[in-house]
Short mmCIF file of C-alpha atoms and ligand atoms in Angstrom, two decimals:
data_model
loop_
_atom_site.label_atom_id
_atom_site.label_comp_id
_atom_site.label_asym_id
_atom_site.label_seq_id
_atom_site.Cartn_x
_atom_site.Cartn_y
_atom_site.Cartn_z
CA MET A 1 52.30 -99.02 -57.69
CA PRO A 2 51.99 -100.37 -61.32
CA ALA A 3 49.00 -99.34 -63.65
CA ASP A 4 47.13 -101.32 -66.51
CA SER A 5 46.33 -99.28 -69.62
CA GLU A 6 43.70 -99.84 -71.94
CA THR A 7 41.96 -98.08 -74.62
CA LEU A 8 38.17 -97.66 -75.49
CA PRO A 9 36.14 -99.57 -77.90
CA LYS A 10 37.03 -98.07 -81.53
CA LYS A 11 33.78 -96.28 -81.71
CA TYR A 12 34.59 -94.29 -78.75
CA HIS A 13 38.28 -93.51 -79.28
CA ASP A 14 37.53 -92.45 -82.44
CA ALA A 15 34.81 -90.06 -81.12
CA VAL A 16 37.54 -88.74 -78.81
CA LEU A 17 40.05 -88.15 -81.76
CA ASN A 18 37.26 -86.57 -83.70
CA TRP A 19 36.79 -84.08 -80.54
CA GLN A 20 40.77 -83.86 -80.17
CA GLN A 21 41.14 -82.75 -84.12
CA GLN A 22 38.71 -79.95 -83.28
CA PHE A 23 39.74 -78.73 -79.97
CA LEU A 24 43.42 -79.88 -79.55
CA PRO A 25 44.63 -79.70 -83.18
CA ASP A 26 48.15 -79.52 -81.71
CA LEU A 27 48.62 -82.75 -80.40
CA GLU A 28 50.39 -84.28 -82.97
CA PHE A 29 52.80 -81.29 -82.74
CA LEU A 30 53.34 -82.04 -79.51
CA GLN A 31 53.98 -85.68 -79.83
CA GLU A 32 56.82 -85.11 -82.45
CA ASN A 33 58.37 -82.52 -80.44
CA TRP A 34 57.91 -84.39 -76.79
CA ASP A 35 61.62 -85.30 -76.48
CA LYS A 36 62.88 -81.94 -77.01
CA HIS A 37 60.85 -80.52 -74.23
CA PHE A 38 60.41 -83.69 -72.01
CA PRO A 39 63.33 -85.87 -72.78
CA LYS A 40 62.90 -88.01 -69.42
CA ASP A 41 59.37 -88.48 -69.48
CA PRO A 42 57.68 -91.26 -71.97
CA CYS A 43 55.58 -89.88 -74.82
CA PHE A 44 51.92 -88.88 -74.32
CA ARG A 45 49.50 -91.71 -75.32
CA LEU A 46 45.90 -91.24 -75.25
CA CYS A 47 44.62 -94.32 -73.10
CA ALA A 48 42.97 -95.12 -69.71
CA TYR A 49 44.98 -96.20 -66.76
CA ARG A 50 43.97 -98.30 -63.79
CA GLU A 51 46.08 -98.29 -60.62
CA GLN A 52 46.94 -101.84 -59.12
CA GLY A 53 46.75 -102.86 -55.93
CA ILE A 54 44.73 -100.01 -54.21
CA CYS A 55 42.76 -100.50 -50.95
CA GLY A 56 39.87 -103.06 -51.91
CA HIS A 57 37.52 -102.23 -49.06
CA ILE A 58 35.36 -98.97 -48.62
CA GLU A 59 37.43 -96.57 -46.42
CA VAL A 60 34.85 -93.90 -45.31
CA GLY A 61 31.12 -93.42 -44.47
CA ASP A 62 28.08 -96.17 -43.46
CA GLU A 63 29.55 -99.15 -45.33
CA ALA A 64 33.38 -98.80 -44.43
CA GLY A 65 34.97 -101.95 -44.05
CA LYS A 66 32.67 -103.69 -46.79
CA PRO A 67 34.18 -104.69 -50.23
CA LYS A 68 34.33 -101.82 -52.52
CA TYR A 69 31.74 -101.76 -55.53
CA ARG A 70 33.10 -103.34 -58.90
CA ARG A 71 29.94 -102.98 -60.74
CA ALA A 72 27.33 -99.90 -60.78
CA CYS A 73 24.53 -102.49 -60.10
CA GLU A 74 25.72 -103.33 -56.43
CA MET A 75 25.06 -99.75 -55.60
CA SER A 76 21.42 -98.28 -54.81
CA PRO A 77 20.17 -96.01 -57.68
CA HIS A 78 20.71 -93.15 -55.59
CA GLN A 79 24.44 -94.13 -54.85
CA ALA A 80 24.68 -94.66 -58.33
CA ASN A 81 22.92 -91.19 -59.51
CA HIS A 82 25.22 -89.50 -56.75
CA LEU A 83 28.57 -91.19 -58.09
CA LEU A 84 27.67 -90.39 -61.69
CA LYS A 85 26.71 -86.78 -61.57
CA ALA A 86 30.29 -86.38 -59.91
CA VAL A 87 32.05 -88.71 -62.95
CA LYS A 88 30.25 -86.43 -65.66
CA ALA A 89 31.31 -83.39 -63.73
CA GLN A 90 35.09 -84.44 -63.50
CA ALA A 91 34.90 -85.53 -67.28
CA SER A 92 33.06 -82.00 -68.27
CA THR A 93 35.68 -80.12 -66.64
CA GLU A 94 38.42 -82.32 -68.43
CA PHE A 95 37.41 -81.42 -71.90
CA GLY A 96 36.11 -77.86 -70.65
CA SER A 97 39.76 -76.82 -69.54
CA ILE A 98 41.05 -77.53 -72.97
CA GLN A 99 38.29 -75.57 -74.94
CA GLN A 100 39.39 -72.56 -72.62
CA HIS A 101 43.06 -73.13 -72.89
CA ARG A 102 43.02 -73.04 -76.62
CA LEU A 103 41.71 -69.68 -76.85
CA THR A 104 44.90 -68.09 -75.95
CA LEU A 105 47.81 -70.77 -76.00
CA THR A 106 49.45 -69.18 -79.19
CA ARG A 107 49.85 -65.63 -76.77
CA ALA A 108 52.66 -67.43 -74.92
CA GLN A 109 55.59 -65.28 -75.02
CA SER A 110 57.88 -68.30 -74.41
CA GLU A 111 58.15 -71.75 -76.16
CA GLN A 112 58.51 -73.73 -72.85
CA ASP A 113 55.29 -72.09 -71.52
CA GLN A 114 53.48 -72.90 -74.46
CA PHE A 115 54.64 -76.83 -74.55
CA TRP A 116 53.91 -77.12 -70.91
CA VAL A 117 50.54 -75.77 -71.39
CA LEU A 118 49.74 -77.70 -74.67
CA ARG A 119 51.32 -81.16 -72.66
CA MET A 120 48.96 -80.15 -69.70
CA MET A 121 46.06 -79.88 -72.29
CA ALA A 122 46.72 -83.41 -73.70
CA GLU A 123 46.81 -84.70 -70.19
CA GLU A 124 43.43 -83.11 -69.76
CA LEU A 125 42.27 -85.03 -72.78
CA ARG A 126 43.77 -88.50 -71.22
CA HIS A 127 41.67 -87.53 -67.75
CA GLY A 128 38.50 -87.05 -70.03
CA TYR A 129 39.39 -90.19 -71.52
CA GLN A 130 39.90 -91.59 -68.31
CA MET A 131 36.26 -90.91 -67.24
CA LEU A 132 34.95 -92.05 -70.23
CA SER A 133 36.08 -95.40 -69.69
CA VAL A 134 34.82 -95.46 -66.12
CA LEU A 135 31.25 -94.49 -67.88
CA LEU A 136 31.89 -97.15 -70.54
CA ASN A 137 32.85 -100.00 -68.82
CA ASP A 138 29.78 -100.53 -66.53
CA ASP A 139 25.99 -100.72 -67.33
CA TRP A 140 24.40 -97.55 -66.03
CA LYS A 141 21.40 -97.65 -67.98
CA SER A 142 19.14 -100.09 -65.68
CA LEU A 143 20.17 -97.53 -62.93
CA VAL A 144 20.13 -94.30 -64.40
CA GLY A 145 18.19 -94.77 -67.42
CA GLN A 146 21.33 -93.39 -69.44
CA SER A 147 23.21 -95.57 -71.77
CA GLY A 148 27.33 -95.27 -71.82
CA GLU A 149 26.76 -94.26 -75.61
CA GLU A 150 24.40 -91.61 -74.43
CA MET A 151 26.48 -90.16 -71.94
CA VAL A 152 29.40 -90.08 -74.02
CA GLU A 153 27.75 -88.05 -76.54
CA GLU A 154 26.44 -85.71 -74.24
CA ILE A 155 29.82 -85.23 -72.43
CA LEU A 156 31.73 -84.82 -76.08
CA SER A 157 29.02 -82.36 -77.31
CA MET A 158 29.60 -79.72 -74.16
CA LYS A 159 30.74 -76.27 -75.37
CA PRO A 160 32.06 -73.50 -73.44
CA GLY A 161 29.02 -72.09 -71.37
CA SER A 162 27.75 -75.67 -71.02
CA HIS A 163 30.17 -77.07 -68.67
CA VAL A 164 28.79 -78.53 -65.50
CA LEU A 165 31.01 -76.09 -63.00
CA GLY A 166 31.04 -72.50 -63.59
CA ALA A 167 34.84 -72.02 -63.80
CA PHE A 168 34.85 -74.15 -67.01
CA ASN A 169 32.40 -71.71 -68.81
CA ILE A 170 34.64 -68.52 -68.55
CA ASP A 171 36.52 -67.38 -71.20
CA PHE A 172 40.50 -66.81 -71.09
CA ASP A 173 41.53 -63.37 -72.38
CA SER A 174 45.12 -63.60 -72.22
CA PHE A 175 47.90 -66.00 -71.44
CA VAL A 176 48.13 -65.15 -67.74
CA ASP A 177 44.46 -66.54 -67.64
CA ASN A 178 46.14 -70.10 -68.83
CA ILE A 179 48.99 -69.94 -66.03
CA VAL A 180 46.64 -68.81 -63.40
CA PHE A 181 44.12 -71.17 -64.19
CA CYS A 182 46.75 -73.95 -63.73
CA ALA A 183 47.95 -72.50 -60.46
CA LEU A 184 44.45 -72.06 -58.94
CA ILE A 185 41.82 -74.42 -60.61
CA ASP A 186 44.20 -77.36 -61.49
CA ARG A 187 44.94 -77.24 -57.81
CA VAL A 188 41.27 -77.68 -57.12
CA GLY A 189 41.35 -80.57 -59.29
CA LYS A 190 44.48 -82.25 -57.11
CA TYR A 191 41.83 -81.86 -54.26
CA GLN A 192 38.87 -83.44 -56.00
CA LEU A 193 41.25 -86.45 -56.97
CA THR A 194 42.81 -86.74 -53.82
CA MET A 195 39.48 -87.19 -51.88
CA GLN A 196 37.86 -89.61 -54.43
CA LYS A 197 41.13 -91.72 -54.32
CA VAL A 198 38.91 -93.57 -51.54
CA SER A 199 35.87 -93.79 -53.77
CA ALA A 200 33.87 -96.66 -52.82
CA TYR A 201 33.24 -97.49 -56.51
CA GLN A 202 36.69 -99.50 -57.48
CA PRO A 203 36.98 -98.37 -61.01
CA MET A 204 36.91 -94.53 -59.88
CA ALA A 205 39.34 -95.21 -57.37
CA GLU A 206 41.90 -96.91 -59.23
CA SER A 207 41.74 -94.08 -61.84
CA MET A 208 42.77 -91.36 -59.55
CA PRO A 209 46.50 -92.05 -58.63
CA PRO A 210 47.58 -92.10 -62.27
CA MET A 211 45.48 -88.90 -62.74
CA LEU A 212 46.74 -87.17 -59.50
CA ARG A 213 50.56 -87.96 -60.79
CA GLU A 214 49.79 -85.87 -64.10
CA GLU A 215 48.26 -83.04 -62.09
CA ALA A 216 51.35 -82.30 -60.17
CA PHE A 217 52.92 -81.26 -63.62
CA HIS A 218 49.68 -79.02 -64.60
CA LEU A 219 50.33 -77.17 -61.06
CA ALA A 220 54.26 -76.87 -62.21
CA ALA A 221 52.89 -75.55 -65.48
CA GLY A 222 51.09 -72.72 -63.63
CA VAL A 223 53.67 -71.94 -60.51
CA ILE A 224 56.72 -71.93 -62.47
CA PRO A 225 56.02 -69.03 -64.85
CA LEU A 226 54.50 -67.35 -62.12
CA ARG A 227 57.70 -67.21 -60.07
CA ARG A 228 59.70 -66.38 -63.08
CA TRP A 229 57.24 -63.40 -63.84
CA MET A 230 57.18 -62.23 -60.37
CA GLN A 231 61.00 -62.10 -60.34
CA GLU A 232 61.03 -60.41 -63.71
CA ALA A 233 58.62 -57.74 -62.13
CA ALA A 234 60.88 -57.16 -59.54
CA ARG A 235 63.68 -56.34 -62.07
CA GLY A 236 61.48 -53.99 -63.72
CA GLU A 237 60.36 -55.81 -66.55
CA ILE A 238 56.68 -55.13 -67.65
CA TYR A 239 55.50 -58.47 -69.46
CA ALA A 240 53.21 -59.88 -66.66
CA THR A 241 52.77 -57.25 -64.04
CA PRO A 242 52.08 -58.12 -60.47
CA SER A 243 48.97 -55.99 -61.07
CA ALA A 244 47.85 -57.92 -63.76
CA ILE A 245 48.55 -61.29 -61.86
CA GLN A 246 46.72 -60.03 -59.05
CA ARG A 247 43.65 -59.34 -60.89
CA THR A 248 43.73 -62.54 -62.57
CA LEU A 249 44.14 -64.17 -59.22
CA ASN A 250 40.80 -62.19 -58.29
CA LYS A 251 39.07 -63.65 -61.28
CA TRP A 252 39.81 -67.09 -60.88
CA LEU A 253 39.92 -67.81 -56.92
CA PRO A 254 36.28 -67.28 -56.15
CA ARG A 255 35.38 -70.12 -58.97
CA GLY A 256 37.85 -72.08 -57.60
CA LEU A 257 36.50 -71.94 -54.07
CA GLU A 258 33.02 -72.71 -55.73
CA MET A 259 34.09 -75.78 -57.15
CA PHE A 260 34.28 -77.36 -53.74
CA GLY A 261 30.56 -76.97 -53.73
CA ASP A 262 28.48 -75.24 -50.93
CA GLU A 263 30.47 -74.78 -47.65
CA ARG A 264 27.33 -76.51 -45.86
CA GLY A 265 27.65 -79.89 -48.08
CA GLY A 266 29.37 -82.42 -48.68
CA ALA A 267 28.46 -85.02 -45.75
CA SER A 268 26.59 -87.47 -47.85
CA ASN A 269 29.67 -88.01 -49.92
CA ILE A 270 31.29 -89.18 -46.84
CA LYS A 271 28.40 -91.14 -45.87
CA MET A 272 28.27 -93.03 -49.11
CA GLY A 273 31.88 -93.36 -49.08
CA PHE A 274 32.95 -91.46 -52.24
CA LYS A 275 35.23 -88.70 -50.67
CA ASP A 276 36.78 -88.41 -47.43
CA LEU A 277 36.18 -84.56 -46.59
CA THR A 278 33.57 -82.25 -46.41
CA ASN A 279 33.54 -79.58 -48.72
CA GLN A 280 34.18 -76.67 -45.88
CA ALA A 281 37.12 -78.97 -44.97
CA SER A 282 38.89 -79.37 -48.50
CA LEU A 283 38.01 -75.74 -49.30
CA ASP A 284 39.67 -74.26 -46.55
CA GLN A 285 42.82 -76.80 -46.89
CA TYR A 286 43.18 -75.37 -50.50
CA TYR A 287 42.77 -71.84 -49.41
CA GLN A 288 45.75 -72.25 -47.12
CA GLU A 289 47.62 -73.90 -49.94
CA VAL A 290 47.08 -70.92 -52.06
CA VAL A 291 48.08 -68.33 -49.25
CA LYS A 292 51.18 -70.45 -49.21
CA MET A 293 51.85 -70.33 -52.92
CA VAL A 294 51.22 -66.63 -52.91
CA ARG A 295 53.59 -65.81 -49.92
CA ASP A 296 56.45 -67.84 -51.77
CA LEU A 297 55.77 -65.86 -55.00
CA ASN A 298 55.78 -62.65 -52.71
CA LEU A 299 59.30 -63.77 -51.17
CA ARG A 300 60.76 -64.44 -54.60
CA TYR A 301 59.58 -61.10 -55.42
CA LEU A 302 61.73 -59.47 -52.47
CA ARG A 303 64.54 -61.28 -52.79
CA GLU A 304 65.05 -60.34 -56.32
CA ARG A 305 64.02 -56.59 -55.47
CA LEU A 306 65.91 -56.43 -52.41
CA GLY A 307 69.03 -58.47 -53.13
CA GLU A 308 71.02 -59.78 -50.41
CA ILE A 309 68.88 -59.79 -47.21
CA ALA A 310 68.46 -61.86 -44.03
CA SER A 311 65.64 -63.80 -44.11
CA ASP A 312 63.83 -62.60 -40.85
CA ASP A 313 64.45 -59.24 -42.32
CA LEU A 314 62.65 -60.55 -45.47
CA ASP A 315 59.81 -61.85 -43.30
CA LYS A 316 59.34 -58.67 -41.48
CA THR A 317 59.44 -56.93 -44.71
CA LEU A 318 56.36 -59.08 -45.98
CA LEU A 319 54.45 -58.60 -43.10
CA ASP A 320 54.83 -54.90 -43.15
CA LEU A 321 53.49 -54.69 -46.68
CA GLU A 322 50.85 -57.02 -46.01
CA GLY A 323 49.96 -55.01 -43.50
CA GLY A 324 49.76 -52.13 -45.91
CA GLN A 325 52.95 -50.26 -44.73
CA ARG A 326 55.53 -49.14 -47.21
CA SER A 327 58.90 -51.03 -46.28
CA ARG A 328 62.43 -50.98 -47.46
CA GLU A 329 61.36 -48.59 -50.38
CA VAL A 330 58.72 -51.31 -51.59
CA GLU A 331 55.35 -50.10 -51.79
CA PRO A 332 52.25 -52.55 -50.43
CA ASP A 333 50.69 -52.66 -53.76
CA GLU A 334 53.91 -54.06 -55.49
CA ILE A 335 52.92 -57.51 -53.81
CA LEU A 336 50.21 -60.01 -54.34
CA ARG A 337 47.43 -60.64 -51.75
CA VAL A 338 44.86 -63.72 -51.81
CA PRO A 339 41.48 -62.47 -51.97
CA ASP A 340 39.12 -62.83 -48.71
CA LYS A 341 36.96 -66.27 -49.26
CA GLY A 342 33.77 -64.34 -49.38
CA TYR A 343 34.89 -62.08 -52.37
CA PHE A 344 32.91 -62.04 -55.73
CA ARG A 345 31.36 -65.04 -54.84
CA ARG A 346 27.95 -66.38 -56.61
CA ARG A 347 27.56 -69.65 -54.86
CA GLY A 348 27.99 -71.06 -51.49
CA VAL A 349 27.33 -69.27 -48.19
CA PHE A 350 28.84 -66.14 -49.52
CA ALA A 351 26.79 -65.87 -52.58
CA TYR A 352 25.78 -62.44 -53.61
CA GLN A 353 27.12 -61.06 -50.68
CA MET A 354 29.11 -57.57 -51.32
CA ILE A 355 32.57 -58.48 -49.98
CA GLY A 356 35.75 -56.89 -50.92
CA SER A 357 38.88 -58.37 -51.93
CA ASP A 358 40.19 -57.32 -48.55
CA GLY A 359 37.28 -58.77 -46.42
CA ARG A 360 35.52 -55.45 -46.11
CA THR A 361 31.73 -55.64 -46.41
CA TYR A 362 30.25 -53.49 -48.92
CA SER A 363 26.56 -51.90 -48.14
CA ASN A 364 25.72 -50.50 -51.66
CA VAL A 365 26.04 -51.99 -54.99
CA VAL A 366 27.46 -48.71 -56.87
CA GLU A 367 30.43 -48.77 -54.30
CA TYR A 368 31.00 -52.61 -54.74
CA GLN A 369 31.03 -52.40 -58.51
CA GLY A 370 33.85 -50.08 -58.31
CA HIS A 371 35.64 -52.16 -56.21
CA LEU A 372 35.05 -54.89 -58.57
CA ARG A 373 36.34 -52.87 -61.50
CA ASP A 374 39.47 -51.87 -59.52
CA THR A 375 40.17 -55.32 -58.79
CA LEU A 376 39.37 -57.60 -61.84
CA PRO A 377 40.86 -57.86 -65.37
CA GLU A 378 39.23 -55.12 -67.61
CA SER A 379 38.92 -57.67 -70.20
CA TYR A 380 37.01 -60.26 -67.89
CA LEU A 381 34.49 -57.00 -67.03
CA ALA A 382 33.48 -56.94 -70.50
CA SER A 383 32.49 -60.60 -70.51
CA ASN A 384 28.94 -62.30 -70.61
CA ASP A 385 29.66 -64.04 -67.50
CA PHE A 386 30.46 -61.10 -65.56
CA ARG A 387 27.46 -59.07 -67.01
CA HIS A 388 25.00 -62.00 -65.85
CA TYR A 389 26.62 -61.82 -61.84
CA LEU A 390 26.31 -58.06 -61.91
CA GLU A 391 22.62 -57.84 -63.31
CA LEU A 392 21.56 -60.62 -60.34
CA LEU A 393 23.72 -58.87 -58.03
CA LYS A 394 21.58 -55.72 -58.67
CA LYS A 395 18.18 -57.63 -58.70
CA VAL A 396 19.38 -58.90 -54.88
CA GLU A 397 20.32 -55.37 -54.04
CA VAL A 398 16.64 -54.02 -54.86
CA GLY A 399 15.01 -56.90 -53.22
CA THR A 400 13.50 -58.28 -56.70
CA ILE A 401 14.97 -61.62 -55.66
CA THR A 402 16.96 -63.15 -52.98
CA LYS A 403 20.37 -64.24 -52.41
CA ASP A 404 19.23 -67.96 -52.52
CA GLU A 405 17.12 -67.47 -55.77
CA ALA A 406 19.93 -65.72 -57.37
CA GLN A 407 22.48 -68.79 -56.78
CA GLN A 408 19.85 -70.53 -58.30
CA ARG A 409 19.01 -68.51 -61.41
CA SER A 410 22.53 -68.03 -62.08
CA PRO A 411 21.89 -68.45 -65.67
CA GLN A 412 24.58 -70.56 -67.72
CA LEU A 413 24.25 -72.05 -71.22
CA SER A 414 23.27 -75.64 -71.09
CA ARG A 415 22.80 -78.11 -73.84
CA VAL A 416 19.21 -79.27 -74.03
CA GLY A 417 17.31 -81.98 -75.97
CA GLY A 418 17.56 -85.42 -76.66
CA SER A 419 20.31 -87.64 -77.26
CA CYS A 420 20.60 -87.36 -81.19
CA PRO A 421 24.54 -87.55 -81.94
CA CYS A 422 24.00 -84.52 -84.25
CA SER A 423 22.47 -82.24 -81.59
CA LYS A 424 24.62 -79.68 -80.59
CA SER A 425 21.92 -77.21 -79.26
CA VAL A 426 22.83 -75.05 -76.40
CA ARG A 427 20.29 -72.65 -75.10
CA TRP A 428 19.84 -70.49 -71.96
CA ILE A 429 18.59 -72.48 -69.11
CA THR A 430 17.69 -71.80 -65.57
CA GLU A 431 19.24 -74.47 -63.40
CA ASP A 432 16.90 -75.86 -60.74
CA SER A 433 18.23 -75.91 -57.00
CA SER A 434 19.26 -79.43 -56.80
CA SER A 435 21.89 -78.92 -59.53
CA SER A 436 23.55 -75.84 -58.27
CA VAL A 437 26.91 -77.43 -58.07
CA GLY A 438 28.16 -80.68 -59.80
CA GLN A 439 30.39 -81.77 -57.46
CA SER A 440 28.66 -80.00 -54.38
CA GLN A 441 27.04 -82.95 -52.33
FE1 LIG B 1 42.81 -83.13 -65.09
FE1 LIG B 2 44.64 -80.55 -64.57
#
């Protein structure tokens, strides 16, 4: 279906360009070299797209069948607030991921990988721009007390540490992070966007298809290098080892699962017509997709490692290895494993439970700490993010706080104070229980 494009009023467009100069200064370099790397695709353009011809009536929930809302004022303040929270969380993730990727972008070992990630970053900028257009094309002030201008200022002043969702507050330590993040976290993005295709708010629903088309490229930017790294490892290369990939999967998957929100929530999104799946249902589908991706990576590894082998034998070998048995001279720890859904969680039903990557439950914190040391990247263990998790876990274990309190108290850096355009202040805050996850409801 065709899509219309628009640019934001100059003041806001320039504000995004200003942000881009700071956090994505290589955008011009990407555009200059676009045809060399992506000769079949039109060059990147910073604009918002609106899909034409999408369904005009509400598709799920209490008001299914009625015309979709074209203006925020047609919604109840409760609905408008709920939607706004999701739009802001989405915008925050788009800008936030650029701030993360830039930390290690230049460490790519291949020019192609670097350009693919750079293109993905540019498209995240466009996604953020798209969400700003959703905010600016309507009048929210009478409903939620915040003008479009104030919201744009709030979003563009977010720094690593102040983003709405936890995954966007964690630093990258190597280019393996860039790639695994694309394969896992952008995949969550794909699910969120797909669910919001039904949005009862027409401008949001129209924004989803163009973003989803770009998201497919982001997943490829993650999966293709992973395939290559696994095949290289099978030939004995040591650039990105299965062990490094495994630990990085362990670092990001728990955060990806938490981006779906608490497993017990999501019903109100459906009721209000904003999404068509509960948190648990979408998380389960996502997890199965990750299982499939990892199985495919393992099969590629084994094919390269073992040479010509019948596909039945290949499946049997993988099954043995997954069960912890050596097979055809391949050791079980050579393949990748998807960590258990309860592993290293700090939000949702498994928050602050001591569940191992293999699903085993630990009864004391010293042992669990040892397990995390053995399964997470060493560079991540030295991070602020990990320290705060472990300190809270220890408090839970001695009974100073409950698991729920730990979940609510998970400290994070957040911007506080007024909406003065020069305000960039961030400080440690404690969340209240109602805002535990931006897209949780
Ligand atoms: Fe995005
Ligand atoms: Fe993405």
